[in-house]
């Protein structure tokens, strides 16, 4: 009996261990999933916050001043001159917090997160500068369930549709965004890891209290997101990547969603 019990225990333990998929199995599943790019294409005409210079993208040049070319040199390269907060970008805590984490100190585990999308577009017809409120959040949770701990929460406003086609409208003020109360609740009561939005800023007021709160709470944010209208309210994964800049205070990011 004892040997049989031991054998059963070993078999049961093996089954429990095998219940967790291998990385190869996860990769095979992901290969058949739909990926949605949530990143705007960055160019010299991309709108930026009015206090920052526009991006400059030039050809790298040889010592004689001529640009490197494939025909002459076998390669070509770019030189970039831009503020870190250009295009779709990440703001680390250090962007607003003297003691906050810089880009090189953000945790890798916080770069792949469950994605939650709040759709603010139904409010915008009557309130074009709507601040997504606690009441809006509570209604969302009644429809979709509690926001999961450790999530990345994104606010859909469809402002992204103006980014390339109507930069002046994209940069309008006031614009739809977050309320400070909502973001604080999401951090303190739901334990979210980060927020994202389509606008250049998170705030609907000039006080920057929402952005100040989220970054000083040790979370990061992604600004100027795109294609949130193509992502479900729940069930997707968000993946974000960016350059590992020493003491970096922000940088263009590549962000995408993996649909369920």
PDB file of C-alpha atoms in Angstrom:
ATOM      1  CA  UNK A   1       0.000   0.000   0.000  1.00  0.00           C
ATOM      2  CA  UNK A   2       2.792   2.382   0.923  1.00  0.00           C
ATOM      3  CA  UNK A   3       4.577   1.954  -2.418  1.00  0.00           C
ATOM      4  CA  UNK A   4       1.291   2.520  -4.234  1.00  0.00           C
ATOM      5  CA  UNK A   5       0.644   5.706  -2.269  1.00  0.00           C
ATOM      6  CA  UNK A   6       4.131   6.962  -3.059  1.00  0.00           C
ATOM      7  CA  UNK A   7       3.656   6.208  -6.766  1.00  0.00           C
ATOM      8  CA  UNK A   8       0.316   8.020  -6.789  1.00  0.00           C
ATOM      9  CA  UNK A   9       1.872  10.991  -5.004  1.00  0.00           C
ATOM     10  CA  UNK A  10       4.669  11.194  -7.557  1.00  0.00           C
ATOM     11  CA  UNK A  11       2.186  10.912 -10.439  1.00  0.00           C
ATOM     12  CA  UNK A  12      -0.038  13.606  -8.910  1.00  0.00           C
ATOM     13  CA  UNK A  13       2.970  15.897  -8.404  1.00  0.00           C
ATOM     14  CA  UNK A  14       3.979  15.389 -12.038  1.00  0.00           C
ATOM     15  CA  UNK A  15       0.487  16.281 -13.219  1.00  0.00           C
ATOM     16  CA  UNK A  16       0.517  19.461 -11.108  1.00  0.00           C
ATOM     17  CA  UNK A  17       3.881  20.497 -12.511  1.00  0.00           C
ATOM     18  CA  UNK A  18       2.808  19.783 -16.092  1.00  0.00           C
ATOM     19  CA  UNK A  19      -0.332  21.871 -15.567  1.00  0.00           C
ATOM     20  CA  UNK A  20       1.888  24.916 -16.152  1.00  0.00           C
ATOM     21  CA  UNK A  21       2.599  25.303 -19.886  1.00  0.00           C
ATOM     22  CA  UNK A  22       6.161  25.442 -21.139  1.00  0.00           C
ATOM     23  CA  UNK A  23       7.516  28.565 -22.797  1.00  0.00           C
ATOM     24  CA  UNK A  24       7.467  26.683 -26.097  1.00  0.00           C
ATOM     25  CA  UNK A  25       3.761  25.967 -25.632  1.00  0.00           C
ATOM     26  CA  UNK A  26       3.087  29.604 -24.732  1.00  0.00           C
ATOM     27  CA  UNK A  27       5.010  30.681 -27.823  1.00  0.00           C
ATOM     28  CA  UNK A  28       2.954  28.351 -30.006  1.00  0.00           C
ATOM     29  CA  UNK A  29      -0.259  29.867 -28.625  1.00  0.00           C
ATOM     30  CA  UNK A  30       0.971  33.440 -29.129  1.00  0.00           C
ATOM     31  CA  UNK A  31       1.938  32.658 -32.728  1.00  0.00           C
ATOM     32  CA  UNK A  32      -1.750  32.272 -33.542  1.00  0.00           C
ATOM     33  CA  UNK A  33      -2.970  35.328 -31.643  1.00  0.00           C
ATOM     34  CA  UNK A  34      -3.802  38.731 -33.131  1.00  0.00           C
ATOM     35  CA  UNK A  35      -1.335  41.509 -32.352  1.00  0.00           C
ATOM     36  CA  UNK A  36      -2.532  45.141 -32.431  1.00  0.00           C
ATOM     37  CA  UNK A  37       0.004  47.962 -32.690  1.00  0.00           C
ATOM     38  CA  UNK A  38      -0.854  50.677 -30.165  1.00  0.00           C
ATOM     39  CA  UNK A  39       1.985  52.935 -31.342  1.00  0.00           C
ATOM     40  CA  UNK A  40       1.835  56.052 -33.488  1.00  0.00           C
ATOM     41  CA  UNK A  41       4.402  56.361 -36.312  1.00  0.00           C
ATOM     42  CA  UNK A  42       6.924  59.024 -35.268  1.00  0.00           C
ATOM     43  CA  UNK A  43       8.108  61.598 -37.807  1.00  0.00           C
ATOM     44  CA  UNK A  44       9.357  65.162 -37.984  1.00  0.00           C
ATOM     45  CA  UNK A  45       5.773  66.377 -38.311  1.00  0.00           C
ATOM     46  CA  UNK A  46       4.470  64.479 -35.290  1.00  0.00           C
ATOM     47  CA  UNK A  47       2.753  66.797 -32.814  1.00  0.00           C
ATOM     48  CA  UNK A  48       4.492  67.313 -29.472  1.00  0.00           C
ATOM     49  CA  UNK A  49       3.653  69.269 -26.344  1.00  0.00           C
ATOM     50  CA  UNK A  50       3.941  72.981 -27.163  1.00  0.00           C
ATOM     51  CA  UNK A  51       6.836  73.436 -24.737  1.00  0.00           C
ATOM     52  CA  UNK A  52       9.023  70.907 -26.573  1.00  0.00           C
ATOM     53  CA  UNK A  53      10.871  71.108 -29.921  1.00  0.00           C
ATOM     54  CA  UNK A  54       9.645  69.077 -32.875  1.00  0.00           C
ATOM     55  CA  UNK A  55      11.521  65.840 -33.657  1.00  0.00           C
ATOM     56  CA  UNK A  56      14.412  65.983 -36.122  1.00  0.00           C
ATOM     57  CA  UNK A  57      15.490  62.894 -38.072  1.00  0.00           C
ATOM     58  CA  UNK A  58      18.536  63.234 -40.315  1.00  0.00           C
ATOM     59  CA  UNK A  59      21.041  61.030 -42.126  1.00  0.00           C
ATOM     60  CA  UNK A  60      24.253  60.185 -40.303  1.00  0.00           C
ATOM     61  CA  UNK A  61      27.212  61.685 -42.171  1.00  0.00           C
ATOM     62  CA  UNK A  62      30.758  60.651 -42.951  1.00  0.00           C
ATOM     63  CA  UNK A  63      33.705  62.772 -41.725  1.00  0.00           C
ATOM     64  CA  UNK A  64      33.701  64.491 -45.142  1.00  0.00           C
ATOM     65  CA  UNK A  65      30.119  65.647 -44.512  1.00  0.00           C
ATOM     66  CA  UNK A  66      28.385  63.395 -47.041  1.00  0.00           C
ATOM     67  CA  UNK A  67      25.616  61.100 -45.793  1.00  0.00           C
ATOM     68  CA  UNK A  68      26.366  57.408 -45.451  1.00  0.00           C
ATOM     69  CA  UNK A  69      24.671  55.475 -48.265  1.00  0.00           C
ATOM     70  CA  UNK A  70      24.278  51.833 -49.113  1.00  0.00           C
ATOM     71  CA  UNK A  71      25.731  52.445 -52.575  1.00  0.00           C
ATOM     72  CA  UNK A  72      28.902  54.085 -51.263  1.00  0.00           C
ATOM     73  CA  UNK A  73      29.347  52.685 -47.742  1.00  0.00           C
ATOM     74  CA  UNK A  74      27.254  49.541 -47.628  1.00  0.00           C
ATOM     75  CA  UNK A  75      25.018  50.943 -44.908  1.00  0.00           C
ATOM     76  CA  UNK A  76      23.037  53.983 -43.827  1.00  0.00           C
ATOM     77  CA  UNK A  77      21.984  55.360 -40.429  1.00  0.00           C
ATOM     78  CA  UNK A  78      19.899  58.047 -38.793  1.00  0.00           C
ATOM     79  CA  UNK A  79      20.681  60.765 -36.293  1.00  0.00           C
ATOM     80  CA  UNK A  80      17.766  61.675 -34.007  1.00  0.00           C
ATOM     81  CA  UNK A  81      17.232  64.891 -32.088  1.00  0.00           C
ATOM     82  CA  UNK A  82      14.058  64.891 -30.026  1.00  0.00           C
ATOM     83  CA  UNK A  83      12.721  65.227 -26.533  1.00  0.00           C
ATOM     84  CA  UNK A  84      12.057  61.886 -24.843  1.00  0.00           C
ATOM     85  CA  UNK A  85       8.338  62.666 -24.749  1.00  0.00           C
ATOM     86  CA  UNK A  86       7.916  62.388 -28.545  1.00  0.00           C
ATOM     87  CA  UNK A  87       5.269  60.299 -30.273  1.00  0.00           C
ATOM     88  CA  UNK A  88       4.000  57.301 -28.369  1.00  0.00           C
ATOM     89  CA  UNK A  89       6.257  57.417 -25.316  1.00  0.00           C
ATOM     90  CA  UNK A  90       6.795  56.241 -21.785  1.00  0.00           C
ATOM     91  CA  UNK A  91       6.940  58.560 -18.805  1.00  0.00           C
ATOM     92  CA  UNK A  92       8.777  56.866 -15.916  1.00  0.00           C
ATOM     93  CA  UNK A  93       8.190  58.010 -12.332  1.00  0.00           C
ATOM     94  CA  UNK A  94      11.358  60.151 -12.458  1.00  0.00           C
ATOM     95  CA  UNK A  95       9.720  62.407 -15.078  1.00  0.00           C
ATOM     96  CA  UNK A  96       7.835  64.074 -12.188  1.00  0.00           C
ATOM     97  CA  UNK A  97       9.367  62.577  -9.042  1.00  0.00           C
ATOM     98  CA  UNK A  98      12.905  63.489  -7.830  1.00  0.00           C
ATOM     99  CA  UNK A  99      13.258  60.042  -6.259  1.00  0.00           C
ATOM    100  CA  UNK A 100      11.332  58.104  -8.910  1.00  0.00           C
ATOM    101  CA  UNK A 101      12.640  55.282 -11.066  1.00  0.00           C
ATOM    102  CA  UNK A 102      14.296  56.234 -14.349  1.00  0.00           C
ATOM    103  CA  UNK A 103      13.930  54.192 -17.551  1.00  0.00           C
ATOM    104  CA  UNK A 104      16.875  51.935 -16.742  1.00  0.00           C
ATOM    105  CA  UNK A 105      15.361  50.998 -13.385  1.00  0.00           C
ATOM    106  CA  UNK A 106      11.861  49.968 -14.470  1.00  0.00           C
ATOM    107  CA  UNK A 107      11.091  46.310 -13.785  1.00  0.00           C
ATOM    108  CA  UNK A 108      10.916  43.928 -16.739  1.00  0.00           C
ATOM    109  CA  UNK A 109       7.871  42.229 -15.216  1.00  0.00           C
ATOM    110  CA  UNK A 110       5.990  45.524 -15.524  1.00  0.00           C
ATOM    111  CA  UNK A 111       6.426  45.558 -19.306  1.00  0.00           C
ATOM    112  CA  UNK A 112       3.938  42.727 -19.948  1.00  0.00           C
ATOM    113  CA  UNK A 113       0.637  43.374 -18.195  1.00  0.00           C
ATOM    114  CA  UNK A 114      -3.071  42.517 -18.417  1.00  0.00           C
ATOM    115  CA  UNK A 115      -4.729  45.264 -20.458  1.00  0.00           C
ATOM    116  CA  UNK A 116      -7.970  46.990 -19.485  1.00  0.00           C
ATOM    117  CA  UNK A 117      -9.526  49.579 -21.803  1.00  0.00           C
ATOM    118  CA  UNK A 118     -12.036  52.181 -20.663  1.00  0.00           C
ATOM    119  CA  UNK A 119     -14.064  53.640 -23.524  1.00  0.00           C
ATOM    120  CA  UNK A 120     -14.772  57.327 -22.883  1.00  0.00           C
ATOM    121  CA  UNK A 121     -16.089  58.040 -26.398  1.00  0.00           C
ATOM    122  CA  UNK A 122     -19.819  57.774 -25.457  1.00  0.00           C
ATOM    123  CA  UNK A 123     -19.369  60.793 -23.163  1.00  0.00           C
ATOM    124  CA  UNK A 124     -17.618  63.047 -25.674  1.00  0.00           C
ATOM    125  CA  UNK A 125     -20.583  64.139 -27.781  1.00  0.00           C
ATOM    126  CA  UNK A 126     -22.029  66.093 -24.868  1.00  0.00           C
ATOM    127  CA  UNK A 127     -18.733  66.720 -23.050  1.00  0.00           C
ATOM    128  CA  UNK A 128     -15.725  66.955 -25.449  1.00  0.00           C
ATOM    129  CA  UNK A 129     -13.299  67.458 -22.545  1.00  0.00           C
ATOM    130  CA  UNK A 130     -14.777  64.716 -20.363  1.00  0.00           C
ATOM    131  CA  UNK A 131     -12.722  63.605 -17.369  1.00  0.00           C
ATOM    132  CA  UNK A 132     -13.193  59.858 -16.842  1.00  0.00           C
ATOM    133  CA  UNK A 133     -14.761  59.733 -13.379  1.00  0.00           C
ATOM    134  CA  UNK A 134     -15.248  57.321 -10.487  1.00  0.00           C
ATOM    135  CA  UNK A 135     -18.874  57.057 -11.556  1.00  0.00           C
ATOM    136  CA  UNK A 136     -17.761  56.070 -15.076  1.00  0.00           C
ATOM    137  CA  UNK A 137     -15.392  53.494 -13.603  1.00  0.00           C
ATOM    138  CA  UNK A 138     -18.071  52.008 -11.376  1.00  0.00           C
ATOM    139  CA  UNK A 139     -20.393  51.652 -14.372  1.00  0.00           C
ATOM    140  CA  UNK A 140     -17.580  49.981 -16.319  1.00  0.00           C
ATOM    141  CA  UNK A 141     -16.964  47.479 -13.509  1.00  0.00           C
ATOM    142  CA  UNK A 142     -20.654  46.609 -13.335  1.00  0.00           C
ATOM    143  CA  UNK A 143     -20.496  45.729 -17.021  1.00  0.00           C
ATOM    144  CA  UNK A 144     -17.059  44.081 -17.210  1.00  0.00           C
ATOM    145  CA  UNK A 145     -16.077  43.079 -13.695  1.00  0.00           C
ATOM    146  CA  UNK A 146     -13.517  44.381 -11.233  1.00  0.00           C
ATOM    147  CA  UNK A 147     -10.328  45.865 -12.652  1.00  0.00           C
ATOM    148  CA  UNK A 148      -7.689  43.180 -11.977  1.00  0.00           C
ATOM    149  CA  UNK A 149      -4.751  43.895  -9.725  1.00  0.00           C
ATOM    150  CA  UNK A 150      -1.544  44.517 -11.638  1.00  0.00           C
ATOM    151  CA  UNK A 151      -3.332  45.727 -14.777  1.00  0.00           C
ATOM    152  CA  UNK A 152      -2.384  48.401 -17.284  1.00  0.00           C
ATOM    153  CA  UNK A 153      -5.459  50.602 -17.727  1.00  0.00           C
ATOM    154  CA  UNK A 154      -5.871  52.599 -20.944  1.00  0.00           C
ATOM    155  CA  UNK A 155      -8.351  55.353 -21.729  1.00  0.00           C
ATOM    156  CA  UNK A 156      -9.888  55.334 -25.196  1.00  0.00           C
ATOM    157  CA  UNK A 157     -10.957  58.746 -26.510  1.00  0.00           C
ATOM    158  CA  UNK A 158     -10.260  58.287 -30.259  1.00  0.00           C
ATOM    159  CA  UNK A 159      -7.998  61.370 -30.181  1.00  0.00           C
ATOM    160  CA  UNK A 160      -5.404  59.164 -31.855  1.00  0.00           C
ATOM    161  CA  UNK A 161      -7.290  59.420 -35.137  1.00  0.00           C
ATOM    162  CA  UNK A 162      -6.211  63.090 -35.384  1.00  0.00           C
ATOM    163  CA  UNK A 163      -2.520  62.503 -34.640  1.00  0.00           C
ATOM    164  CA  UNK A 164      -1.334  62.306 -38.249  1.00  0.00           C
ATOM    165  CA  UNK A 165      -4.272  63.807 -40.135  1.00  0.00           C
ATOM    166  CA  UNK A 166      -5.143  66.845 -37.986  1.00  0.00           C
ATOM    167  CA  UNK A 167      -2.288  67.674 -35.580  1.00  0.00           C
ATOM    168  CA  UNK A 168      -3.861  70.993 -34.564  1.00  0.00           C
ATOM    169  CA  UNK A 169      -7.030  69.237 -33.403  1.00  0.00           C
ATOM    170  CA  UNK A 170      -4.970  66.523 -31.728  1.00  0.00           C
ATOM    171  CA  UNK A 171      -3.215  69.211 -29.660  1.00  0.00           C
ATOM    172  CA  UNK A 172      -6.469  70.923 -28.701  1.00  0.00           C
ATOM    173  CA  UNK A 173      -7.069  72.107 -25.184  1.00  0.00           C
ATOM    174  CA  UNK A 174      -9.052  71.210 -23.227  1.00  0.00           C
ATOM    175  CA  UNK A 175      -9.196  67.552 -24.216  1.00  0.00           C
ATOM    176  CA  UNK A 176     -10.723  64.370 -22.744  1.00  0.00           C
ATOM    177  CA  UNK A 177      -8.645  62.594 -20.127  1.00  0.00           C
ATOM    178  CA  UNK A 178      -8.511  61.172 -16.613  1.00  0.00           C
ATOM    179  CA  UNK A 179      -9.776  62.614 -13.366  1.00  0.00           C
ATOM    180  CA  UNK A 180      -7.271  62.550 -10.506  1.00  0.00           C
ATOM    181  CA  UNK A 181      -9.825  60.825  -8.262  1.00  0.00           C
ATOM    182  CA  UNK A 182     -10.221  57.932 -10.710  1.00  0.00           C
ATOM    183  CA  UNK A 183      -6.503  57.346 -11.144  1.00  0.00           C
ATOM    184  CA  UNK A 184      -5.933  57.514  -7.391  1.00  0.00           C
ATOM    185  CA  UNK A 185      -8.692  54.953  -6.835  1.00  0.00           C
ATOM    186  CA  UNK A 186      -7.204  52.652  -9.475  1.00  0.00           C
ATOM    187  CA  UNK A 187      -3.799  52.806  -7.797  1.00  0.00           C
ATOM    188  CA  UNK A 188      -4.880  52.577  -4.174  1.00  0.00           C
ATOM    189  CA  UNK A 189      -7.948  50.334  -4.420  1.00  0.00           C
ATOM    190  CA  UNK A 190      -7.276  48.238  -7.531  1.00  0.00           C
ATOM    191  CA  UNK A 191      -3.475  48.027  -7.454  1.00  0.00           C
ATOM    192  CA  UNK A 192      -2.874  48.883 -11.114  1.00  0.00           C
ATOM    193  CA  UNK A 193       0.681  49.040 -12.473  1.00  0.00           C
ATOM    194  CA  UNK A 194       0.368  51.806 -15.074  1.00  0.00           C
ATOM    195  CA  UNK A 195      -1.991  53.945 -17.141  1.00  0.00           C
ATOM    196  CA  UNK A 196      -2.137  54.952 -20.792  1.00  0.00           C
ATOM    197  CA  UNK A 197      -4.062  57.369 -22.993  1.00  0.00           C
ATOM    198  CA  UNK A 198      -4.205  58.798 -26.507  1.00  0.00           C
ATOM    199  CA  UNK A 199      -3.529  62.434 -25.613  1.00  0.00           C
ATOM    200  CA  UNK A 200      -0.223  64.217 -24.964  1.00  0.00           C
ATOM    201  CA  UNK A 201      -1.126  64.494 -21.273  1.00  0.00           C
ATOM    202  CA  UNK A 202      -3.264  62.645 -18.788  1.00  0.00           C
ATOM    203  CA  UNK A 203      -4.900  65.731 -17.242  1.00  0.00           C
ATOM    204  CA  UNK A 204      -7.942  67.691 -18.320  1.00  0.00           C
ATOM    205  CA  UNK A 205      -6.704  70.674 -16.288  1.00  0.00           C
ATOM    206  CA  UNK A 206      -3.466  72.670 -16.355  1.00  0.00           C
ATOM    207  CA  UNK A 207      -2.575  71.602 -12.804  1.00  0.00           C
ATOM    208  CA  UNK A 208      -1.123  68.270 -14.006  1.00  0.00           C
ATOM    209  CA  UNK A 209      -2.376  66.766 -10.755  1.00  0.00           C
ATOM    210  CA  UNK A 210      -3.280  63.426 -12.349  1.00  0.00           C
ATOM    211  CA  UNK A 211       0.080  62.982 -14.065  1.00  0.00           C
ATOM    212  CA  UNK A 212       1.869  64.143 -10.936  1.00  0.00           C
ATOM    213  CA  UNK A 213      -0.046  61.623  -8.846  1.00  0.00           C
ATOM    214  CA  UNK A 214       0.473  58.594 -11.090  1.00  0.00           C
ATOM    215  CA  UNK A 215       4.208  59.173 -11.512  1.00  0.00           C
ATOM    216  CA  UNK A 216       4.847  60.058  -7.880  1.00  0.00           C
ATOM    217  CA  UNK A 217       3.015  56.858  -6.893  1.00  0.00           C
ATOM    218  CA  UNK A 218       5.794  54.846  -8.555  1.00  0.00           C
ATOM    219  CA  UNK A 219       3.808  53.906 -11.666  1.00  0.00           C
ATOM    220  CA  UNK A 220       4.636  54.738 -15.266  1.00  0.00           C
ATOM    221  CA  UNK A 221       2.370  55.943 -18.051  1.00  0.00           C
ATOM    222  CA  UNK A 222       2.221  55.610 -21.825  1.00  0.00           C
ATOM    223  CA  UNK A 223       1.042  58.661 -23.746  1.00  0.00           C
ATOM    224  CA  UNK A 224      -0.085  59.114 -27.361  1.00  0.00           C
ATOM    225  CA  UNK A 225      -1.420  55.566 -27.713  1.00  0.00           C
ATOM    226  CA  UNK A 226      -3.206  54.436 -30.895  1.00  0.00           C
ATOM    227  CA  UNK A 227      -5.795  51.853 -31.977  1.00  0.00           C
ATOM    228  CA  UNK A 228      -7.451  51.414 -28.601  1.00  0.00           C
ATOM    229  CA  UNK A 229     -10.722  51.092 -30.533  1.00  0.00           C
ATOM    230  CA  UNK A 230      -9.413  47.730 -31.807  1.00  0.00           C
ATOM    231  CA  UNK A 231      -8.817  46.235 -28.361  1.00  0.00           C
ATOM    232  CA  UNK A 232     -11.477  44.633 -26.115  1.00  0.00           C
ATOM    233  CA  UNK A 233     -12.331  46.029 -22.695  1.00  0.00           C
ATOM    234  CA  UNK A 234     -10.660  43.062 -20.984  1.00  0.00           C
ATOM    235  CA  UNK A 235      -8.712  39.931 -21.809  1.00  0.00           C
ATOM    236  CA  UNK A 236      -5.792  41.310 -23.838  1.00  0.00           C
ATOM    237  CA  UNK A 237      -2.145  41.594 -22.828  1.00  0.00           C
ATOM    238  CA  UNK A 238      -0.120  44.782 -23.209  1.00  0.00           C
ATOM    239  CA  UNK A 239       3.558  44.651 -24.136  1.00  0.00           C
ATOM    240  CA  UNK A 240       5.718  47.780 -23.932  1.00  0.00           C
ATOM    241  CA  UNK A 241       9.371  48.188 -24.876  1.00  0.00           C
ATOM    242  CA  UNK A 242      11.729  51.146 -24.955  1.00  0.00           C
ATOM    243  CA  UNK A 243      15.423  51.981 -24.881  1.00  0.00           C
ATOM    244  CA  UNK A 244      17.252  51.373 -21.610  1.00  0.00           C
ATOM    245  CA  UNK A 245      18.609  54.891 -21.115  1.00  0.00           C
ATOM    246  CA  UNK A 246      20.719  55.530 -18.016  1.00  0.00           C
ATOM    247  CA  UNK A 247      18.842  58.017 -15.849  1.00  0.00           C
ATOM    248  CA  UNK A 248      16.298  58.357 -18.688  1.00  0.00           C
ATOM    249  CA  UNK A 249      13.277  60.561 -18.034  1.00  0.00           C
ATOM    250  CA  UNK A 250      11.188  59.417 -21.014  1.00  0.00           C
ATOM    251  CA  UNK A 251      11.588  57.900 -24.459  1.00  0.00           C
ATOM    252  CA  UNK A 252       9.555  56.856 -27.510  1.00  0.00           C
ATOM    253  CA  UNK A 253       8.086  53.395 -26.907  1.00  0.00           C
ATOM    254  CA  UNK A 254       6.772  50.535 -29.017  1.00  0.00           C
ATOM    255  CA  UNK A 255       3.540  49.314 -27.498  1.00  0.00           C
ATOM    256  CA  UNK A 256       1.252  46.525 -28.675  1.00  0.00           C
ATOM    257  CA  UNK A 257      -1.627  44.390 -27.496  1.00  0.00           C
ATOM    258  CA  UNK A 258      -2.035  40.634 -27.818  1.00  0.00           C
ATOM    259  CA  UNK A 259      -5.726  39.859 -28.162  1.00  0.00           C
ATOM    260  CA  UNK A 260      -7.374  36.952 -26.322  1.00  0.00           C
TER     261      UNK A 260
END
